[in-house]
Short mmCIF file of N, CA, C and O and ligand atoms in Angstrom, two decimals:
data_model
loop_
_atom_site.label_atom_id
_atom_site.label_comp_id
_atom_site.label_asym_id
_atom_site.label_seq_id
_atom_site.Cartn_x
_atom_site.Cartn_y
_atom_site.Cartn_z
N UNK A 1 -50.59 -138.93 209.76
CA UNK A 1 -50.11 -139.76 208.83
C UNK A 1 -48.48 -139.67 208.59
O UNK A 1 -48.21 -138.53 208.63
N UNK A 2 -47.87 -140.84 208.46
CA UNK A 2 -46.47 -140.75 208.38
C UNK A 2 -45.91 -139.80 207.01
O UNK A 2 -46.66 -139.93 206.05
N UNK A 3 -44.83 -139.18 207.15
CA UNK A 3 -44.18 -138.41 206.12
C UNK A 3 -43.54 -139.47 205.06
O UNK A 3 -43.33 -140.71 205.43
N UNK A 4 -43.19 -139.09 203.91
CA UNK A 4 -42.66 -140.09 203.00
C UNK A 4 -41.27 -140.33 203.40
O UNK A 4 -40.90 -141.48 203.19
N UNK A 5 -40.63 -139.50 204.15
CA UNK A 5 -39.33 -139.84 204.76
C UNK A 5 -39.37 -140.93 205.70
O UNK A 5 -38.52 -141.82 205.89
N UNK A 6 -40.64 -140.89 206.70
CA UNK A 6 -40.82 -141.98 207.64
C UNK A 6 -40.85 -143.14 206.95
O UNK A 6 -40.48 -144.14 207.36
N UNK A 7 -41.49 -143.31 205.69
CA UNK A 7 -42.05 -144.38 205.10
C UNK A 7 -40.64 -145.04 204.59
O UNK A 7 -40.45 -146.19 204.44
N UNK A 8 -39.80 -144.10 203.97
CA UNK A 8 -38.39 -144.65 203.61
C UNK A 8 -37.77 -145.23 204.64
O UNK A 8 -37.24 -146.33 204.41
N UNK A 9 -37.65 -144.41 205.82
CA UNK A 9 -36.82 -144.98 206.95
C UNK A 9 -37.40 -146.33 207.22
O UNK A 9 -36.61 -147.12 207.69
N UNK A 10 -38.71 -146.60 207.29
CA UNK A 10 -39.30 -147.89 207.68
C UNK A 10 -39.20 -148.86 206.63
O UNK A 10 -39.45 -150.21 206.86
N UNK A 11 -38.74 -148.61 205.51
CA UNK A 11 -38.47 -149.50 204.52
C UNK A 11 -39.87 -149.69 203.65
O UNK A 11 -39.83 -150.67 202.79
N UNK A 12 -40.82 -148.90 203.88
CA UNK A 12 -41.99 -149.02 203.05
C UNK A 12 -42.09 -148.50 201.58
O UNK A 12 -42.56 -148.86 200.62
N UNK A 13 -40.93 -147.53 201.45
CA UNK A 13 -40.76 -147.04 200.19
C UNK A 13 -39.12 -147.34 199.82
O UNK A 13 -38.50 -146.96 200.92
N UNK A 14 -38.71 -147.72 198.68
CA UNK A 14 -37.38 -147.82 198.49
C UNK A 14 -36.63 -146.64 198.29
O UNK A 14 -37.30 -145.54 198.10
N UNK A 15 -35.34 -146.81 198.70
CA UNK A 15 -34.51 -145.56 198.61
C UNK A 15 -33.09 -146.03 198.14
O UNK A 15 -32.78 -147.42 198.45
N UNK A 16 -32.20 -145.11 197.93
CA UNK A 16 -30.72 -145.40 197.68
C UNK A 16 -30.20 -145.19 199.01
O UNK A 16 -29.70 -144.01 199.08
N UNK A 17 -29.98 -146.08 199.92
CA UNK A 17 -29.73 -145.83 201.23
C UNK A 17 -28.12 -145.61 201.29
O UNK A 17 -27.35 -146.31 200.63
N UNK A 18 -27.76 -144.65 202.02
CA UNK A 18 -26.33 -144.21 202.33
C UNK A 18 -25.86 -145.05 203.86
O UNK A 18 -24.89 -145.41 204.00
N UNK A 19 -26.73 -144.66 204.82
CA UNK A 19 -26.27 -144.86 206.13
C UNK A 19 -27.29 -144.71 207.07
O UNK A 19 -28.43 -143.92 206.91
N UNK A 20 -27.37 -145.31 208.39
CA UNK A 20 -28.31 -144.99 209.39
C UNK A 20 -27.58 -145.24 210.85
O UNK A 20 -26.56 -146.20 210.85
N UNK A 21 -28.05 -144.65 211.75
CA UNK A 21 -27.76 -145.00 213.06
C UNK A 21 -29.20 -145.16 214.02
O UNK A 21 -30.15 -145.11 213.14
N UNK A 22 -29.08 -145.18 215.28
CA UNK A 22 -30.42 -145.41 215.97
C UNK A 22 -31.38 -144.15 215.73
O UNK A 22 -32.51 -144.15 215.71
N UNK A 23 -30.63 -142.98 215.36
CA UNK A 23 -31.55 -141.79 215.34
C UNK A 23 -31.61 -140.96 214.04
O UNK A 23 -32.55 -140.04 213.85
N UNK A 24 -30.78 -141.35 213.03
CA UNK A 24 -30.68 -140.60 211.86
C UNK A 24 -30.64 -141.75 210.60
O UNK A 24 -30.08 -142.57 210.73
N UNK A 25 -30.90 -140.98 209.49
CA UNK A 25 -30.87 -141.86 208.28
C UNK A 25 -30.41 -141.11 207.19
O UNK A 25 -30.85 -139.85 207.02
N UNK A 26 -29.53 -141.56 206.20
CA UNK A 26 -29.16 -141.05 204.94
C UNK A 26 -29.38 -141.59 203.74
O UNK A 26 -29.13 -143.05 203.78
N UNK A 27 -29.96 -141.03 202.84
CA UNK A 27 -30.16 -141.68 201.48
C UNK A 27 -29.87 -140.57 200.30
O UNK A 27 -30.14 -139.30 200.56
N UNK A 28 -30.01 -141.13 199.11
CA UNK A 28 -29.84 -140.13 197.80
C UNK A 28 -31.20 -139.58 197.59
O UNK A 28 -32.19 -140.22 197.59
N UNK A 29 -31.07 -138.22 197.26
CA UNK A 29 -32.14 -137.47 196.94
C UNK A 29 -32.72 -137.95 195.63
O UNK A 29 -31.73 -138.22 194.53
N UNK A 30 -33.83 -138.22 195.52
CA UNK A 30 -34.58 -139.10 194.14
C UNK A 30 -34.45 -137.97 193.01
O UNK A 30 -34.43 -138.52 191.77
N UNK A 31 -34.46 -136.70 193.16
CA UNK A 31 -34.32 -135.67 192.26
C UNK A 31 -33.02 -134.85 192.40
O UNK A 31 -33.44 -133.69 192.78
N UNK A 32 -32.08 -135.54 192.16
CA UNK A 32 -30.66 -134.72 192.90
C UNK A 32 -30.27 -133.50 192.04
O UNK A 32 -30.79 -133.42 190.69
N UNK A 33 -29.72 -132.52 192.67
CA UNK A 33 -29.05 -131.43 191.89
C UNK A 33 -27.68 -131.56 191.40
O UNK A 33 -27.12 -130.67 190.80
N UNK A 34 -27.09 -132.75 191.96
CA UNK A 34 -25.63 -133.01 191.60
C UNK A 34 -25.67 -134.54 191.92
O UNK A 34 -26.23 -135.07 192.82
N UNK A 35 -24.68 -135.11 191.23
CA UNK A 35 -24.40 -136.43 191.47
C UNK A 35 -23.94 -136.80 193.02
O UNK A 35 -22.99 -136.15 193.51
N UNK A 36 -24.58 -137.66 193.79
CA UNK A 36 -24.39 -137.84 195.21
C UNK A 36 -24.94 -136.88 196.15
O UNK A 36 -24.83 -137.06 197.26
N UNK A 37 -26.05 -136.11 195.52
CA UNK A 37 -26.99 -135.19 196.42
C UNK A 37 -27.86 -136.24 197.54
O UNK A 37 -28.39 -137.20 197.04
N UNK A 38 -27.36 -135.97 198.74
CA UNK A 38 -27.85 -136.78 199.69
C UNK A 38 -28.69 -136.16 200.77
O UNK A 38 -28.42 -134.90 201.15
N UNK A 39 -29.67 -136.77 201.24
CA UNK A 39 -30.60 -136.10 202.53
C UNK A 39 -30.16 -136.77 203.80
O UNK A 39 -30.15 -138.22 203.71
N UNK A 40 -29.99 -136.00 204.87
CA UNK A 40 -29.89 -136.53 206.01
C UNK A 40 -31.04 -136.23 206.93
O UNK A 40 -31.64 -134.87 206.97
N UNK A 41 -31.64 -137.17 207.54
CA UNK A 41 -32.91 -137.23 208.17
C UNK A 41 -33.09 -137.52 209.69
O UNK A 41 -32.60 -138.76 209.77
N UNK A 42 -33.55 -136.72 210.50
CA UNK A 42 -33.81 -137.35 212.02
C UNK A 42 -34.80 -138.46 211.87
O UNK A 42 -35.97 -138.12 211.26
N UNK A 43 -34.89 -139.49 212.49
CA UNK A 43 -35.92 -140.50 212.46
C UNK A 43 -37.10 -139.97 212.99
O UNK A 43 -38.25 -140.15 212.56
N UNK A 44 -37.05 -139.09 214.17
CA UNK A 44 -38.24 -138.70 214.83
C UNK A 44 -38.85 -137.57 213.86
O UNK A 44 -38.08 -136.57 213.46
N UNK A 45 -40.04 -137.47 213.58
CA UNK A 45 -40.64 -136.54 212.67
C UNK A 45 -40.83 -135.31 213.22
O UNK A 45 -41.50 -135.24 214.41
N UNK A 46 -40.23 -134.26 212.80
CA UNK A 46 -40.38 -132.97 213.12
C UNK A 46 -40.49 -132.17 211.78
O UNK A 46 -39.65 -132.37 210.87
N UNK A 47 -41.42 -131.28 211.61
CA UNK A 47 -41.55 -130.46 210.34
C UNK A 47 -40.53 -129.44 210.11
O UNK A 47 -39.58 -129.88 209.25
N UNK A 48 -40.24 -128.55 210.97
CA UNK A 48 -39.62 -127.28 210.81
C UNK A 48 -38.05 -127.75 211.40
O UNK A 48 -38.13 -127.98 212.73
N UNK A 49 -36.89 -127.77 210.68
CA UNK A 49 -35.86 -128.24 211.40
C UNK A 49 -35.31 -127.36 212.87
O UNK A 49 -34.88 -127.88 213.64
N UNK A 50 -35.78 -126.14 212.63
CA UNK A 50 -35.41 -125.27 213.81
C UNK A 50 -36.42 -125.52 215.03
O UNK A 50 -36.29 -124.89 216.09
N UNK A 51 -37.37 -126.30 214.95
CA UNK A 51 -38.13 -126.79 215.88
C UNK A 51 -37.55 -127.95 216.67
O UNK A 51 -37.98 -128.46 217.79
N UNK A 52 -36.34 -128.68 216.22
CA UNK A 52 -35.70 -129.69 217.02
C UNK A 52 -35.17 -129.10 218.02
O UNK A 52 -34.91 -127.89 218.12
N UNK A 53 -35.00 -129.86 219.24
CA UNK A 53 -34.34 -129.53 220.31
C UNK A 53 -32.74 -129.12 219.97
O UNK A 53 -32.37 -129.74 218.85
N UNK A 54 -32.17 -128.25 221.04
CA UNK A 54 -30.79 -128.11 220.53
C UNK A 54 -29.95 -129.45 220.44
O UNK A 54 -29.21 -129.52 219.68
N UNK A 55 -30.10 -130.38 221.39
CA UNK A 55 -29.55 -131.60 221.35
C UNK A 55 -29.78 -132.27 220.12
O UNK A 55 -28.82 -133.02 219.38
N UNK A 56 -31.06 -132.45 219.52
CA UNK A 56 -31.46 -133.09 218.37
C UNK A 56 -30.82 -132.39 217.00
O UNK A 56 -30.49 -133.16 216.19
N UNK A 57 -30.81 -131.31 217.22
CA UNK A 57 -30.31 -130.45 216.02
C UNK A 57 -28.72 -130.71 215.97
O UNK A 57 -28.13 -130.84 214.85
N UNK A 58 -28.14 -130.73 217.22
CA UNK A 58 -26.72 -130.98 217.21
C UNK A 58 -26.42 -132.46 216.56
O UNK A 58 -25.42 -132.52 215.88
N UNK A 59 -27.09 -133.17 217.07
CA UNK A 59 -26.86 -134.67 216.51
C UNK A 59 -27.11 -134.82 215.01
O UNK A 59 -26.49 -135.57 214.28
N UNK A 60 -28.14 -133.98 214.54
CA UNK A 60 -28.38 -133.89 213.12
C UNK A 60 -27.36 -133.45 212.36
O UNK A 60 -26.70 -134.12 211.28
N UNK A 61 -26.70 -132.41 212.89
CA UNK A 61 -25.27 -131.88 212.20
C UNK A 61 -24.27 -132.61 212.35
O UNK A 61 -23.57 -132.84 211.27
N UNK A 62 -24.28 -133.33 213.42
CA UNK A 62 -22.86 -134.16 213.66
C UNK A 62 -23.08 -135.39 212.81
O UNK A 62 -21.86 -135.90 212.25
N UNK A 63 -24.17 -135.71 212.50
CA UNK A 63 -24.45 -137.07 211.74
C UNK A 63 -24.42 -136.72 210.20
O UNK A 63 -23.59 -137.33 209.29
N UNK A 64 -24.58 -135.28 209.97
CA UNK A 64 -24.55 -134.96 208.39
C UNK A 64 -22.98 -134.74 208.29
O UNK A 64 -22.64 -134.94 207.11
N UNK A 65 -22.26 -134.33 209.30
CA UNK A 65 -20.77 -134.13 209.19
C UNK A 65 -20.27 -135.41 208.74
O UNK A 65 -19.29 -135.44 207.69
N UNK A 66 -20.63 -136.48 209.26
CA UNK A 66 -19.87 -137.93 209.01
C UNK A 66 -20.21 -138.17 207.65
O UNK A 66 -19.36 -138.94 206.85
N UNK A 67 -21.66 -137.97 207.20
CA UNK A 67 -21.95 -138.42 205.73
C UNK A 67 -21.18 -137.42 204.75
O UNK A 67 -20.79 -137.83 203.85
N UNK A 68 -21.10 -136.07 205.18
CA UNK A 68 -20.19 -135.13 204.12
C UNK A 68 -18.99 -135.58 204.03
O UNK A 68 -18.54 -135.54 202.82
N UNK A 69 -18.17 -135.95 205.01
CA UNK A 69 -16.91 -136.63 204.86
C UNK A 69 -16.83 -137.87 203.95
O UNK A 69 -15.81 -138.01 203.30
N UNK A 70 -17.86 -138.75 204.18
CA UNK A 70 -17.96 -140.00 203.37
C UNK A 70 -18.15 -139.57 201.99
O UNK A 70 -17.51 -140.05 200.88
N UNK A 71 -18.94 -138.38 201.61
CA UNK A 71 -19.15 -137.98 200.26
C UNK A 71 -17.74 -137.26 199.78
O UNK A 71 -17.37 -137.66 198.57
N UNK A 72 -17.13 -136.78 200.55
CA UNK A 72 -15.91 -136.16 200.08
C UNK A 72 -14.86 -137.04 199.58
O UNK A 72 -14.20 -137.04 198.68
N UNK A 73 -14.67 -138.27 200.52
CA UNK A 73 -13.82 -139.32 200.38
C UNK A 73 -14.28 -140.19 199.09
O UNK A 73 -13.37 -140.38 198.35
N UNK A 74 -15.58 -140.39 198.94
CA UNK A 74 -15.96 -141.07 197.82
C UNK A 74 -15.81 -140.46 196.52
O UNK A 74 -15.46 -141.04 195.62
N UNK A 75 -16.46 -139.14 196.39
CA UNK A 75 -16.92 -138.72 195.14
C UNK A 75 -15.59 -137.43 194.98
O UNK A 75 -15.72 -136.82 193.78
N UNK A 76 -14.77 -137.13 195.74
CA UNK A 76 -13.83 -136.00 195.68
C UNK A 76 -14.39 -134.82 194.80
O UNK A 76 -13.64 -134.09 194.12
N UNK A 77 -15.40 -133.95 195.53
CA UNK A 77 -15.86 -132.65 195.07
C UNK A 77 -14.97 -131.72 195.87
O UNK A 77 -14.05 -132.19 196.60
N UNK A 78 -15.13 -130.51 195.21
CA UNK A 78 -14.36 -129.42 195.90
C UNK A 78 -14.63 -129.34 197.38
O UNK A 78 -13.72 -129.42 198.18
N UNK A 79 -15.96 -129.49 197.88
CA UNK A 79 -16.34 -129.67 198.99
C UNK A 79 -17.99 -130.13 198.84
O UNK A 79 -18.55 -130.10 197.87
N UNK A 80 -18.45 -130.68 200.10
CA UNK A 80 -19.89 -130.69 200.03
C UNK A 80 -20.67 -129.55 200.86
O UNK A 80 -20.32 -129.16 201.78
N UNK A 81 -21.73 -128.80 200.00
CA UNK A 81 -22.52 -127.84 200.26
C UNK A 81 -23.60 -128.43 201.19
O UNK A 81 -24.15 -129.51 201.17
N UNK A 82 -24.23 -127.34 201.69
CA UNK A 82 -25.38 -127.75 202.62
C UNK A 82 -26.57 -126.87 202.55
O UNK A 82 -26.33 -125.59 202.23
N UNK A 83 -27.55 -127.60 202.25
CA UNK A 83 -28.95 -126.55 202.04
C UNK A 83 -29.91 -126.98 203.06
O UNK A 83 -30.19 -128.40 203.16
N UNK A 84 -30.62 -126.08 203.48
CA UNK A 84 -31.82 -126.27 204.34
C UNK A 84 -33.00 -125.68 203.72
O UNK A 84 -32.87 -124.42 203.74
N UNK A 85 -33.85 -126.43 203.28
CA UNK A 85 -35.05 -125.56 202.73
C UNK A 85 -36.24 -126.16 203.46
O UNK A 85 -36.94 -125.45 204.09
N UNK A 86 -36.67 -127.27 203.20
CA UNK A 86 -37.80 -128.02 203.73
C UNK A 86 -39.24 -127.34 203.48
O UNK A 86 -40.07 -127.62 204.03
N UNK A 87 -39.19 -126.81 202.04
CA UNK A 87 -40.59 -126.41 201.36
C UNK A 87 -41.28 -127.60 200.97
O UNK A 87 -42.76 -127.58 200.97
N UNK A 88 -40.85 -128.78 200.56
CA UNK A 88 -41.52 -129.70 200.09
C UNK A 88 -41.82 -130.81 200.94
O UNK A 88 -43.16 -131.34 200.73
N UNK A 89 -41.12 -131.33 201.81
CA UNK A 89 -41.20 -132.53 202.42
C UNK A 89 -41.31 -131.94 204.25
O UNK A 89 -40.38 -131.55 204.52
N UNK A 90 -42.57 -132.21 204.71
CA UNK A 90 -42.67 -131.53 205.99
C UNK A 90 -41.92 -132.65 207.08
O UNK A 90 -42.59 -132.86 208.20
N UNK A 91 -40.74 -132.92 206.90
CA UNK A 91 -39.90 -133.69 207.74
C UNK A 91 -38.57 -133.17 207.65
O UNK A 91 -37.79 -133.12 206.65
N UNK A 92 -38.04 -132.81 208.91
CA UNK A 92 -36.69 -131.97 208.89
C UNK A 92 -35.50 -132.85 208.15
O UNK A 92 -35.52 -134.20 208.41
N UNK A 93 -34.81 -132.09 207.41
CA UNK A 93 -33.77 -132.80 206.62
C UNK A 93 -32.73 -131.79 206.22
O UNK A 93 -32.97 -130.55 206.13
N UNK A 94 -31.46 -132.35 206.00
CA UNK A 94 -30.47 -131.53 205.65
C UNK A 94 -29.90 -132.27 204.14
O UNK A 94 -29.84 -133.29 203.92
N UNK A 95 -29.83 -131.13 203.10
CA UNK A 95 -29.28 -131.58 201.83
C UNK A 95 -27.92 -131.47 201.73
O UNK A 95 -27.30 -130.50 202.22
N UNK A 96 -27.18 -132.50 201.40
CA UNK A 96 -25.69 -132.51 201.15
C UNK A 96 -25.46 -132.64 199.83
O UNK A 96 -25.90 -133.67 199.23
N UNK A 97 -24.88 -131.52 199.24
CA UNK A 97 -24.71 -131.38 197.64
C UNK A 97 -23.15 -131.28 197.39
O UNK A 97 -22.54 -130.36 197.73
N UNK A 98 -22.72 -132.63 196.90
CA UNK A 98 -21.11 -132.35 196.46
C UNK A 98 -21.22 -131.21 195.48
O UNK A 98 -22.04 -131.03 194.37
N UNK A 99 -20.11 -130.41 195.48
CA UNK A 99 -19.79 -129.26 194.65
C UNK A 99 -18.41 -129.70 193.86
O UNK A 99 -17.41 -129.74 194.38
N UNK A 100 -18.73 -130.08 192.60
CA UNK A 100 -17.68 -130.49 191.76
C UNK A 100 -16.66 -129.36 191.03
O UNK A 100 -15.73 -129.55 190.60
N UNK A 101 -17.46 -128.00 190.82
CA UNK A 101 -16.85 -126.93 190.22
C UNK A 101 -17.57 -125.71 190.88
O UNK A 101 -18.57 -125.74 191.04
N UNK A 102 -16.61 -124.65 190.88
CA UNK A 102 -17.06 -123.42 191.64
C UNK A 102 -18.25 -122.74 190.88
O UNK A 102 -19.18 -122.12 191.47
N UNK A 103 -18.63 -123.05 189.59
CA UNK A 103 -19.60 -122.49 188.74
C UNK A 103 -20.81 -123.48 188.89
O UNK A 103 -21.83 -123.01 188.19
N UNK A 104 -20.69 -124.44 189.55
CA UNK A 104 -21.94 -125.25 189.73
C UNK A 104 -23.18 -124.56 190.27
O UNK A 104 -23.07 -123.99 191.08
N UNK A 105 -24.22 -124.86 189.49
CA UNK A 105 -25.45 -124.34 190.08
C UNK A 105 -26.08 -125.18 191.19
O UNK A 105 -26.44 -126.41 190.86
N UNK A 106 -26.14 -124.54 192.38
CA UNK A 106 -26.47 -125.35 193.57
C UNK A 106 -27.79 -125.04 194.03
O UNK A 106 -28.38 -125.32 195.10
N UNK A 107 -28.67 -124.32 193.24
CA UNK A 107 -30.23 -124.26 193.52
C UNK A 107 -30.85 -125.44 193.44
O UNK A 107 -30.65 -126.61 192.77
N UNK A 108 -31.82 -125.69 194.34
CA UNK A 108 -32.56 -126.93 194.48
C UNK A 108 -33.48 -127.16 193.38
O UNK A 108 -34.39 -128.03 193.16
N UNK A 109 -33.63 -125.95 192.42
CA UNK A 109 -34.43 -126.18 191.18
C UNK A 109 -33.61 -126.75 190.10
O UNK A 109 -34.20 -126.91 189.05
N UNK A 110 -32.43 -126.75 190.26
CA UNK A 110 -31.28 -127.31 189.00
C UNK A 110 -31.19 -128.75 189.27
O UNK A 110 -30.12 -129.46 189.33
N UNK A 111 -32.28 -129.59 188.82
CA UNK A 111 -32.33 -131.00 188.96
C UNK A 111 -31.32 -131.49 187.75
O UNK A 111 -31.25 -130.97 186.72
N UNK A 112 -30.68 -132.64 188.06
CA UNK A 112 -29.83 -133.20 187.02
C UNK A 112 -30.24 -134.81 186.78
O UNK A 112 -30.86 -135.25 187.73
N UNK A 113 -30.10 -135.24 185.81
CA UNK A 113 -30.56 -136.48 185.24
C UNK A 113 -29.21 -137.44 185.79
O UNK A 113 -28.32 -137.42 185.41
N UNK A 114 -29.63 -138.40 186.69
CA UNK A 114 -28.80 -139.59 186.98
C UNK A 114 -29.63 -140.76 186.86
O UNK A 114 -30.70 -141.05 187.41
N UNK A 115 -29.06 -141.61 186.28
CA UNK A 115 -29.71 -143.21 186.01
C UNK A 115 -29.57 -143.88 187.29
O UNK A 115 -29.04 -143.62 188.13
N UNK A 116 -30.49 -144.79 187.26
CA UNK A 116 -30.67 -145.70 188.40
C UNK A 116 -29.62 -146.52 188.73
O UNK A 116 -29.20 -146.43 189.87
N UNK A 117 -28.90 -146.96 187.67
CA UNK A 117 -27.57 -147.66 187.93
C UNK A 117 -26.53 -146.78 188.55
O UNK A 117 -25.85 -147.32 189.29
N UNK A 118 -26.33 -145.63 188.06
CA UNK A 118 -25.56 -144.62 188.50
C UNK A 118 -25.89 -144.23 190.17
O UNK A 118 -24.93 -144.23 190.87
N UNK A 119 -27.33 -144.18 190.29
CA UNK A 119 -27.60 -143.96 191.67
C UNK A 119 -27.16 -145.03 192.75
O UNK A 119 -26.61 -144.71 193.63
N UNK A 120 -27.54 -146.22 192.17
CA UNK A 120 -26.75 -147.30 193.09
C UNK A 120 -25.27 -147.11 193.24
O UNK A 120 -25.01 -147.53 194.31
N UNK A 121 -24.63 -147.16 192.07
CA UNK A 121 -22.98 -146.83 192.37
C UNK A 121 -22.77 -145.61 193.35
O UNK A 121 -21.89 -145.98 194.17
N UNK A 122 -23.41 -144.70 193.08
CA UNK A 122 -23.15 -143.51 194.14
C UNK A 122 -23.45 -143.71 195.65
O UNK A 122 -22.51 -143.65 196.34
N UNK A 123 -24.81 -144.36 195.72
CA UNK A 123 -25.19 -144.54 197.14
C UNK A 123 -23.92 -145.77 197.68
O UNK A 123 -23.59 -145.45 198.95
N UNK A 124 -23.69 -146.68 197.10
CA UNK A 124 -22.64 -147.75 197.44
C UNK A 124 -21.30 -147.33 197.86
O UNK A 124 -20.73 -147.16 198.80
N UNK A 125 -20.90 -146.31 196.89
CA UNK A 125 -19.47 -145.73 196.94
C UNK A 125 -19.67 -144.80 198.28
O UNK A 125 -18.42 -144.62 199.15
N UNK A 126 -20.62 -143.99 198.60
CA UNK A 126 -20.62 -143.18 199.57
C UNK A 126 -20.67 -144.00 200.96
O UNK A 126 -20.19 -144.04 201.87
N UNK A 127 -21.60 -145.08 200.98
CA UNK A 127 -21.86 -145.93 202.11
C UNK A 127 -20.55 -146.59 202.35
O UNK A 127 -20.41 -146.60 203.64
N UNK A 128 -19.88 -146.91 201.57
CA UNK A 128 -18.61 -147.66 201.77
C UNK A 128 -17.62 -146.72 202.60
O UNK A 128 -16.91 -147.17 203.11
N UNK A 129 -17.65 -145.30 202.52
CA UNK A 129 -16.88 -144.46 203.06
C UNK A 129 -17.37 -144.11 204.43
O UNK A 129 -16.50 -143.04 205.22
N UNK A 130 -18.56 -144.45 204.77
CA UNK A 130 -19.13 -143.80 205.94
C UNK A 130 -18.51 -144.43 207.28
O UNK A 130 -18.16 -145.75 207.27
N UNK A 131 -18.14 -143.53 208.10
CA UNK A 131 -17.47 -143.96 209.51
C UNK A 131 -18.17 -143.34 210.39
O UNK A 131 -18.11 -142.17 210.86
N UNK A 132 -19.22 -144.09 211.14
CA UNK A 132 -20.06 -143.50 212.03
C UNK A 132 -19.53 -143.43 213.56
O UNK A 132 -18.69 -144.51 213.83
P1 5GP B 1 -37.32 -129.71 200.56
O1 5GP B 1 -38.36 -130.16 201.39
O2 5GP B 1 -35.94 -129.31 201.37
O3 5GP B 1 -37.59 -128.37 199.69
O4 5GP B 1 -36.98 -130.78 199.41
C1 5GP B 1 -37.29 -132.19 199.71
C2 5GP B 1 -36.48 -132.98 198.83
O5 5GP B 1 -36.68 -134.35 198.97
C3 5GP B 1 -36.34 -132.57 197.13
O6 5GP B 1 -35.10 -132.46 196.95
C4 5GP B 1 -36.84 -134.11 196.71
O7 5GP B 1 -36.23 -134.42 195.53
C5 5GP B 1 -36.62 -135.04 197.60
N1 5GP B 1 -37.78 -136.17 197.85
C6 5GP B 1 -39.04 -135.83 197.66
N2 5GP B 1 -39.78 -137.10 197.68
C7 5GP B 1 -38.58 -138.12 197.75
C8 5GP B 1 -38.64 -139.59 197.86
O8 5GP B 1 -39.72 -140.08 197.75
N3 5GP B 1 -37.40 -140.27 197.85
C9 5GP B 1 -36.30 -139.34 197.79
N4 5GP B 1 -35.11 -140.15 197.91
N5 5GP B 1 -36.14 -138.02 197.80
C10 5GP B 1 -37.39 -137.44 197.87
#
């Protein structure tokens, strides 16, 4: 059965899309821990990120780097942090979390409220800065 991320990539479930190429897809996390919290997902389904081949893992990091720079340009955080957890969704992904202040709680348990309207604005502002 397809993962929820595969359904998002196929357009079967809506998302706040940021970018995609042939092999990767980026969209806002639906339960963000900071405004602009973005997920980067290889289109090919693999549960554990370290089961990716070296080449696929490298391509995932390179794609994530481009999205992180887009977040940096769009939202001007101190920097964009990276979290790899993978406990909830069995489809490898990278969390990109804009860090706006040094005291920010960057735990994945620290969800913040972001309105649908704001999510749309965030996704578009990041998407506009993506240079693949
Ligand atoms: P992890 O698997 O790394 O623990 O976390 C999975 C992340 O995926 C969570 O931060 C969760 O909010 C996010 N997530 C789960 N289901 C959906 C969904 O349907 N849409 C989006 N955009 N994010 C989701």
